[in-house]
Amino acid sequence: MTALLRVKNMTHFFGGLRAVHNYNLNIAPRQIFGLIGPNGAGKTTIFNLITGVYTPTEGEILLENKNIKGLETNEIAAMGLGRTFQNLALWRHMNVVDHIRMAHYSQLDYGLFGAFFNSRACRDQENQVRENAHRLMELFDIGQYADHLVTSLPYGAQRRVEMARAMATKPKVLFLDEPTAGMTPDELVKMIRIIRQVHQDFNVAIFLIEHRMKFVMELCESIQTLVFGEIIAEGPPEEIQNNPQVIEAYLGKEDMT
Amino acid sequence: MGIAKKFRQIFSTVPMLGWFLGILTAVLIEYYWGYDYISYYLGLPKIPVLFGALIMLKEPMMIPGALAYDLVVYVIPVLLVAKLSSVFTNPGAAVLEKLPLWLSAVIHLVCFYAILHLWAGINDYRVLVVKLTLVSIILTVSVNVINGYQGEFSCSHPGFMALGAYVSSILTLMLFTNDKIFGTALLPPALGPYLFPVVLVAGGAAAAIGSLAVAIPSFRTRGDYLAIISLAFMFIVKSAIENLNIIGGARGMGGQPDFAPLPVIFFWTLLCIWVIHNFVNSILGKALNTVRDDEAAAESMTVKTRKTKMTAFMFGAFWAGIAGGLFAHVLTYINPGMFSINRLAEILAMVYFGGLNSIVGSIVGAVSINVLGEALRPLELFKWIIIPLILIFVMIFRPYGLISFTEINAKKLLEAKHKRQQGVSP
């Protein structure tokens, strides 16, 4: 089986602090992969390392067998790693449709002077982007908010805007950083449905960080558990659920008296 | 409140064309009867230049006369003609609506220019005020690209303006005039007005290249730090010019040929507004907003943030350079002192008063601060108390400026306004 995204022996230091140690990852096409671990284990750091926010001290990152380590974040994103953020990172003065439009940035080639003088190429491409944006908004059930500022949207809808925006970059692997954080049970159910749908319709692999066990167990085909920057267990959900080390990491050691 | 509402309701049926017709009438009345009859009978020494503001502040005895003049010449004809003519200006606007939008916009702008030309033509002072206001519009819109759309606090605009002004002045002096410093004209002076756009663009390009000195530090610093760097840039440009004796040093440089009559400046202002409007509404231009609001998210959404920042600075500086070039050829004299902290304060006041992230806001800001500045001139020192006070109130009640985060909607602006009847379907 050829891996879509492969990380080999990645290690990263923040000054003298070893944040991630000897991390390995293999994501196959169309796989839904989960990353769990207690607070401060380094999950988001791993996301940032793979998507190019930080450059790892050691190790290799391969997307479709091309090395992407050391590239700029926007280049990596354009190559096919889309992501959402743990604490929503929306542009607060922009409306919803502009968010989705913006994410098409790397797919345009009309150039600056095309934009200045509103050339034919510019108009054509912008129209196409607009159509695509409206299709995505319908899919994520945010079409009714198109002209609203993102800050005026309910929380769940903001999460969906972020996901729609990530999908507009045409990712091959979608990184979701705690997609259900702070959601009500209703919104949670909707989110599971949407993630499933995205997975089906767009043919993407999904790599997600999550704290809600129910959510992870239901969605993921394979799960890694990260503690203090190291993977302590990896396998299908049932296996992870019953792994004593995982239970210990999450709940602490059982008192044997 | 009730009167304002009623007023708005009555005039909601007047299309842009109707307003133009009303203003045209007022201007024609002033043109033909303003001096001979109206100001004579009202006891005014001459036609009040800025709606009587100057004369009212200088001689309080003239207040009733000046107000009456405004009423008779401007208010009554404009309102009356605009309202009455809506019977046929509405169908007219409806016809124009069927044309492509750009054509309809061009027709409107030509009408607008004709009226402006006629109004300003009454005396030279008005022409100068209008010219400087148009230059300020270019400046303000270009600052808005950096300070509004891109959200940096850049203080380097007078520097960019100076670069544009000096480079284009040197070129015109060298190429088209017999000058003490640069010797005889290298090209026939008759070519001047035709090659003036090239000279201006060269000035703009010089400013754009100069802006790299601020753009490159902006990759790493934001906020206060960038403000300090850009302020330093402004002072460096100023003192560099002061110490270059070959271009006049602190004494300045004069004798530029008058290549910038009103139509030329009007054209450049429109070009500037059009290009910047296109840019900020395209995805490449919206990238400025994403960098302002969340740079990390922008990077993750494939936006090339470095390129975006550089574009914003170079683009804004280019138009500041153009404005500087026009400015130099309007005044036909420049000195480094013009491009200092006072200019900066004026520019920032116009941008933040008018509204961030909005071209309409910039136009409103530039026009109101300029006209206000001229109108309050007789108050001398008190002018600098009143204008800042107004600014403070704007900042308290509208922190982002009068008209922020709004874009021009040409279609809506120019459309025919039909009577909206309540309860009766057409």
PDB file of N, CA, C and O in Angstrom, chain A residues 21-68:
ATOM      1  N   HIS A  21       9.164  13.606  19.477  1.00  0.00           N
ATOM      2  CA  HIS A  21      10.312  12.717  19.369  1.00  0.00           C
ATOM      3  C   HIS A  21       9.985  11.520  18.492  1.00  0.00           C
ATOM      4  O   HIS A  21       9.027  10.801  18.737  1.00  0.00           O
ATOM      5  N   ASN A  22      10.779  11.357  17.449  1.00  0.00           N
ATOM      6  CA  ASN A  22      10.715  10.148  16.638  1.00  0.00           C
ATOM      7  C   ASN A  22       9.301   9.800  16.185  1.00  0.00           C
ATOM      8  O   ASN A  22       8.818   8.705  16.386  1.00  0.00           O
ATOM      9  N   TYR A  23       8.671  10.757  15.577  1.00  0.00           N
ATOM     10  CA  TYR A  23       7.273  10.565  15.204  1.00  0.00           C
ATOM     11  C   TYR A  23       7.164   9.980  13.806  1.00  0.00           C
ATOM     12  O   TYR A  23       7.851  10.433  12.882  1.00  0.00           O
ATOM     13  N   ASN A  24       6.349   8.970  13.636  1.00  0.00           N
ATOM     14  CA  ASN A  24       6.126   8.360  12.320  1.00  0.00           C
ATOM     15  C   ASN A  24       4.654   8.361  11.993  1.00  0.00           C
ATOM     16  O   ASN A  24       3.804   8.199  12.869  1.00  0.00           O
ATOM     17  N   LEU A  25       4.355   8.513  10.694  1.00  0.00           N
ATOM     18  CA  LEU A  25       2.942   8.538  10.290  1.00  0.00           C
ATOM     19  C   LEU A  25       2.831   8.025   8.867  1.00  0.00           C
ATOM     20  O   LEU A  25       3.671   8.321   8.011  1.00  0.00           O
ATOM     21  N   ASN A  26       1.805   7.215   8.634  1.00  0.00           N
ATOM     22  CA  ASN A  26       1.490   6.758   7.283  1.00  0.00           C
ATOM     23  C   ASN A  26       0.006   6.921   7.061  1.00  0.00           C
ATOM     24  O   ASN A  26      -0.783   6.252   7.719  1.00  0.00           O
ATOM     25  N   ILE A  27      -0.370   7.818   6.177  1.00  0.00           N
ATOM     26  CA  ILE A  27      -1.803   7.941   5.886  1.00  0.00           C
ATOM     27  C   ILE A  27      -2.047   7.479   4.468  1.00  0.00           C
ATOM     28  O   ILE A  27      -1.404   7.964   3.526  1.00  0.00           O
ATOM     29  N   ALA A  28      -2.939   6.511   4.326  1.00  0.00           N
ATOM     30  CA  ALA A  28      -3.271   5.990   2.995  1.00  0.00           C
ATOM     31  C   ALA A  28      -4.328   6.873   2.365  1.00  0.00           C
ATOM     32  O   ALA A  28      -5.028   7.605   3.060  1.00  0.00           O
ATOM     33  N   PRO A  29      -4.474   6.843   1.048  1.00  0.00           N
ATOM     34  CA  PRO A  29      -5.552   7.613   0.416  1.00  0.00           C
ATOM     35  C   PRO A  29      -6.897   7.229   1.021  1.00  0.00           C
ATOM     36  O   PRO A  29      -7.147   6.069   1.313  1.00  0.00           O
ATOM     37  N   ARG A  30      -7.734   8.207   1.239  1.00  0.00           N
ATOM     38  CA  ARG A  30      -9.095   8.020   1.741  1.00  0.00           C
ATOM     39  C   ARG A  30      -9.179   7.501   3.185  1.00  0.00           C
ATOM     40  O   ARG A  30     -10.245   7.116   3.634  1.00  0.00           O
ATOM     41  N   GLN A  31      -8.090   7.473   3.885  1.00  0.00           N
ATOM     42  CA  GLN A  31      -8.139   6.981   5.259  1.00  0.00           C
ATOM     43  C   GLN A  31      -8.567   8.094   6.212  1.00  0.00           C
ATOM     44  O   GLN A  31      -8.266   9.272   5.962  1.00  0.00           O
ATOM     45  N   ILE A  32      -9.295   7.740   7.263  1.00  0.00           N
ATOM     46  CA  ILE A  32      -9.551   8.715   8.323  1.00  0.00           C
ATOM     47  C   ILE A  32      -8.699   8.317   9.512  1.00  0.00           C
ATOM     48  O   ILE A  32      -8.827   7.227  10.049  1.00  0.00           O
ATOM     49  N   PHE A  33      -7.803   9.214   9.881  1.00  0.00           N
ATOM     50  CA  PHE A  33      -6.788   8.900  10.867  1.00  0.00           C
ATOM     51  C   PHE A  33      -6.963   9.815  12.066  1.00  0.00           C
ATOM     52  O   PHE A  33      -7.205  11.001  11.898  1.00  0.00           O
ATOM     53  N   GLY A  34      -6.875   9.264  13.263  1.00  0.00           N
ATOM     54  CA  GLY A  34      -7.072  10.091  14.459  1.00  0.00           C
ATOM     55  C   GLY A  34      -5.802  10.237  15.263  1.00  0.00           C
ATOM     56  O   GLY A  34      -4.959   9.348  15.285  1.00  0.00           O
ATOM     57  N   LEU A  35      -5.674  11.398  15.918  1.00  0.00           N
ATOM     58  CA  LEU A  35      -4.543  11.619  16.813  1.00  0.00           C
ATOM     59  C   LEU A  35      -5.115  12.074  18.147  1.00  0.00           C
ATOM     60  O   LEU A  35      -5.804  13.092  18.212  1.00  0.00           O
ATOM     61  N   ILE A  36      -4.873  11.261  19.214  1.00  0.00           N
ATOM     62  CA  ILE A  36      -5.388  11.650  20.524  1.00  0.00           C
ATOM     63  C   ILE A  36      -4.239  11.776  21.502  1.00  0.00           C
ATOM     64  O   ILE A  36      -3.121  11.342  21.213  1.00  0.00           O
ATOM     65  N   GLY A  37      -4.534  12.337  22.637  1.00  0.00           N
ATOM     66  CA  GLY A  37      -3.496  12.492  23.657  1.00  0.00           C
ATOM     67  C   GLY A  37      -3.894  13.568  24.628  1.00  0.00           C
ATOM     68  O   GLY A  37      -4.700  14.425  24.305  1.00  0.00           O
ATOM     69  N   PRO A  38      -3.330  13.507  25.836  1.00  0.00           N
ATOM     70  CA  PRO A  38      -3.700  14.506  26.848  1.00  0.00           C
ATOM     71  C   PRO A  38      -3.241  15.910  26.455  1.00  0.00           C
ATOM     72  O   PRO A  38      -2.452  16.066  25.526  1.00  0.00           O
ATOM     73  N   ASN A  39      -3.727  16.882  27.179  1.00  0.00           N
ATOM     74  CA  ASN A  39      -3.343  18.272  26.886  1.00  0.00           C
ATOM     75  C   ASN A  39      -1.837  18.446  26.960  1.00  0.00           C
ATOM     76  O   ASN A  39      -1.189  17.903  27.851  1.00  0.00           O
ATOM     77  N   GLY A  40      -1.292  19.185  26.029  1.00  0.00           N
ATOM     78  CA  GLY A  40       0.135  19.474  26.059  1.00  0.00           C
ATOM     79  C   GLY A  40       0.998  18.347  25.547  1.00  0.00           C
ATOM     80  O   GLY A  40       2.213  18.384  25.681  1.00  0.00           O
ATOM     81  N   ALA A  41       0.377  17.344  24.941  1.00  0.00           N
ATOM     82  CA  ALA A  41       1.160  16.215  24.457  1.00  0.00           C
ATOM     83  C   ALA A  41       1.925  16.558  23.182  1.00  0.00           C
ATOM     84  O   ALA A  41       2.897  15.900  22.840  1.00  0.00           O
ATOM     85  N   GLY A  42       1.485  17.578  22.477  1.00  0.00           N
ATOM     86  CA  GLY A  42       2.184  17.976  21.249  1.00  0.00           C
ATOM     87  C   GLY A  42       1.411  17.697  19.978  1.00  0.00           C
ATOM     88  O   GLY A  42       1.975  17.672  18.892  1.00  0.00           O
ATOM     89  N   LYS A  43       0.095  17.518  20.114  1.00  0.00           N
ATOM     90  CA  LYS A  43      -0.719  17.170  18.936  1.00  0.00           C
ATOM     91  C   LYS A  43      -0.736  18.308  17.921  1.00  0.00           C
ATOM     92  O   LYS A  43      -0.459  18.109  16.740  1.00  0.00           O
ATOM     93  N   THR A  44      -1.051  19.516  18.410  1.00  0.00           N
ATOM     94  CA  THR A  44      -1.114  20.658  17.488  1.00  0.00           C
ATOM     95  C   THR A  44       0.265  20.963  16.918  1.00  0.00           C
ATOM     96  O   THR A  44       0.396  21.351  15.758  1.00  0.00           O
ATOM     97  N   THR A  45       1.307  20.732  17.736  1.00  0.00           N
ATOM     98  CA  THR A  45       2.666  20.932  17.232  1.00  0.00           C
ATOM     99  C   THR A  45       2.915  20.021  16.024  1.00  0.00           C
ATOM    100  O   THR A  45       3.509  20.435  15.034  1.00  0.00           O
ATOM    101  N   ILE A  46       2.452  18.787  16.127  1.00  0.00           N
ATOM    102  CA  ILE A  46       2.624  17.866  14.997  1.00  0.00           C
ATOM    103  C   ILE A  46       1.912  18.398  13.753  1.00  0.00           C
ATOM    104  O   ILE A  46       2.468  18.396  12.648  1.00  0.00           O
ATOM    105  N   PHE A  47       0.705  18.913  13.943  1.00  0.00           N
ATOM    106  CA  PHE A  47      -0.011  19.513  12.800  1.00  0.00           C
ATOM    107  C   PHE A  47       0.808  20.655  12.202  1.00  0.00           C
ATOM    108  O   PHE A  47       0.983  20.741  10.995  1.00  0.00           O
ATOM    109  N   ASN A  48       1.309  21.516  13.094  1.00  0.00           N
ATOM    110  CA  ASN A  48       2.069  22.669  12.609  1.00  0.00           C
ATOM    111  C   ASN A  48       3.358  22.254  11.913  1.00  0.00           C
ATOM    112  O   ASN A  48       3.791  22.901  10.963  1.00  0.00           O
ATOM    113  N   LEU A  49       3.957  21.162  12.389  1.00  0.00           N
ATOM    114  CA  LEU A  49       5.191  20.697  11.755  1.00  0.00           C
ATOM    115  C   LEU A  49       4.907  20.164  10.356  1.00  0.00           C
ATOM    116  O   LEU A  49       5.632  20.473   9.409  1.00  0.00           O
ATOM    117  N   ILE A  50       3.844  19.380  10.240  1.00  0.00           N
ATOM    118  CA  ILE A  50       3.573  18.785   8.925  1.00  0.00           C
ATOM    119  C   ILE A  50       3.118  19.848   7.934  1.00  0.00           C
ATOM    120  O   ILE A  50       3.508  19.852   6.772  1.00  0.00           O
ATOM    121  N   THR A  51       2.301  20.809   8.405  1.00  0.00           N
ATOM    122  CA  THR A  51       1.785  21.804   7.461  1.00  0.00           C
ATOM    123  C   THR A  51       2.765  22.953   7.236  1.00  0.00           C
ATOM    124  O   THR A  51       2.456  23.877   6.501  1.00  0.00           O
ATOM    125  N   GLY A  52       3.935  22.901   7.874  1.00  0.00           N
ATOM    126  CA  GLY A  52       4.979  23.854   7.504  1.00  0.00           C
ATOM    127  C   GLY A  52       5.017  25.126   8.319  1.00  0.00           C
ATOM    128  O   GLY A  52       5.763  26.028   7.996  1.00  0.00           O
ATOM    129  N   VAL A  53       4.204  25.206   9.389  1.00  0.00           N
ATOM    130  CA  VAL A  53       4.286  26.398  10.236  1.00  0.00           C
ATOM    131  C   VAL A  53       5.649  26.426  10.933  1.00  0.00           C
ATOM    132  O   VAL A  53       6.291  27.461  11.019  1.00  0.00           O
ATOM    133  N   TYR A  54       6.081  25.255  11.448  1.00  0.00           N
ATOM    134  CA  TYR A  54       7.454  25.090  11.928  1.00  0.00           C
ATOM    135  C   TYR A  54       8.157  24.111  10.994  1.00  0.00           C
ATOM    136  O   TYR A  54       7.512  23.257  10.390  1.00  0.00           O
ATOM    137  N   THR A  55       9.481  24.219  10.927  1.00  0.00           N
ATOM    138  CA  THR A  55      10.243  23.214  10.183  1.00  0.00           C
ATOM    139  C   THR A  55      10.855  22.262  11.197  1.00  0.00           C
ATOM    140  O   THR A  55      11.537  22.695  12.121  1.00  0.00           O
ATOM    141  N   PRO A  56      10.617  20.956  11.050  1.00  0.00           N
ATOM    142  CA  PRO A  56      11.128  20.001  12.041  1.00  0.00           C
ATOM    143  C   PRO A  56      12.650  19.998  12.076  1.00  0.00           C
ATOM    144  O   PRO A  56      13.315  20.188  11.063  1.00  0.00           O
ATOM    145  N   THR A  57      13.183  19.772  13.288  1.00  0.00           N
ATOM    146  CA  THR A  57      14.636  19.716  13.445  1.00  0.00           C
ATOM    147  C   THR A  57      15.210  18.527  12.677  1.00  0.00           C
ATOM    148  O   THR A  57      16.263  18.618  12.059  1.00  0.00           O
ATOM    149  N   GLU A  58      14.515  17.387  12.803  1.00  0.00           N
ATOM    150  CA  GLU A  58      14.980  16.194  12.097  1.00  0.00           C
ATOM    151  C   GLU A  58      13.792  15.493  11.476  1.00  0.00           C
ATOM    152  O   GLU A  58      12.660  15.686  11.892  1.00  0.00           O
ATOM    153  N   GLY A  59      14.088  14.643  10.486  1.00  0.00           N
ATOM    154  CA  GLY A  59      13.030  13.813   9.932  1.00  0.00           C
ATOM    155  C   GLY A  59      12.645  14.223   8.528  1.00  0.00           C
ATOM    156  O   GLY A  59      13.167  15.195   7.976  1.00  0.00           O
ATOM    157  N   GLU A  60      11.723  13.460   7.978  1.00  0.00           N
ATOM    158  CA  GLU A  60      11.305  13.678   6.594  1.00  0.00           C
ATOM    159  C   GLU A  60       9.789  13.717   6.524  1.00  0.00           C
ATOM    160  O   GLU A  60       9.110  12.990   7.246  1.00  0.00           O
ATOM    161  N   ILE A  61       9.266  14.549   5.648  1.00  0.00           N
ATOM    162  CA  ILE A  61       7.822  14.555   5.415  1.00  0.00           C
ATOM    163  C   ILE A  61       7.604  14.411   3.918  1.00  0.00           C
ATOM    164  O   ILE A  61       8.114  15.211   3.134  1.00  0.00           O
ATOM    165  N   LEU A  62       6.862  13.392   3.536  1.00  0.00           N
ATOM    166  CA  LEU A  62       6.644  13.144   2.112  1.00  0.00           C
ATOM    167  C   LEU A  62       5.166  13.175   1.780  1.00  0.00           C
ATOM    168  O   LEU A  62       4.366  12.482   2.402  1.00  0.00           O
ATOM    169  N   LEU A  63       4.806  13.985   0.804  1.00  0.00           N
ATOM    170  CA  LEU A  63       3.429  13.970   0.312  1.00  0.00           C
ATOM    171  C   LEU A  63       3.482  13.416  -1.097  1.00  0.00           C
ATOM    172  O   LEU A  63       4.139  13.989  -1.971  1.00  0.00           O
ATOM    173  N   GLU A  64       2.840  12.292  -1.297  1.00  0.00           N
ATOM    174  CA  GLU A  64       2.907  11.588  -2.586  1.00  0.00           C
ATOM    175  C   GLU A  64       4.354  11.435  -3.043  1.00  0.00           C
ATOM    176  O   GLU A  64       4.706  11.711  -4.203  1.00  0.00           O
ATOM    177  N   ASN A  65       5.206  11.020  -2.101  1.00  0.00           N
ATOM    178  CA  ASN A  65       6.622  10.773  -2.360  1.00  0.00           C
ATOM    179  C   ASN A  65       7.438  12.008  -2.709  1.00  0.00           C
ATOM    180  O   ASN A  65       8.567  11.908  -3.164  1.00  0.00           O
ATOM    181  N   LYS A  66       6.847  13.203  -2.533  1.00  0.00           N
ATOM    182  CA  LYS A  66       7.649  14.420  -2.718  1.00  0.00           C
ATOM    183  C   LYS A  66       7.971  14.997  -1.344  1.00  0.00           C
ATOM    184  O   LYS A  66       7.086  15.073  -0.488  1.00  0.00           O
ATOM    185  N   ASN A  67       9.208  15.399  -1.155  1.00  0.00           N
ATOM    186  CA  ASN A  67       9.595  15.937   0.134  1.00  0.00           C
ATOM    187  C   ASN A  67       9.020  17.345   0.296  1.00  0.00           C
ATOM    188  O   ASN A  67       9.232  18.214  -0.537  1.00  0.00           O
ATOM    189  N   ILE A  68       8.281  17.576   1.348  1.00  0.00           N
ATOM    190  CA  ILE A  68       7.703  18.907   1.542  1.00  0.00           C
ATOM    191  C   ILE A  68       8.303  19.598   2.749  1.00  0.00           C
ATOM    192  O   ILE A  68       7.927  20.705   3.097  1.00  0.00           O
TER     193      ILE A  68
END
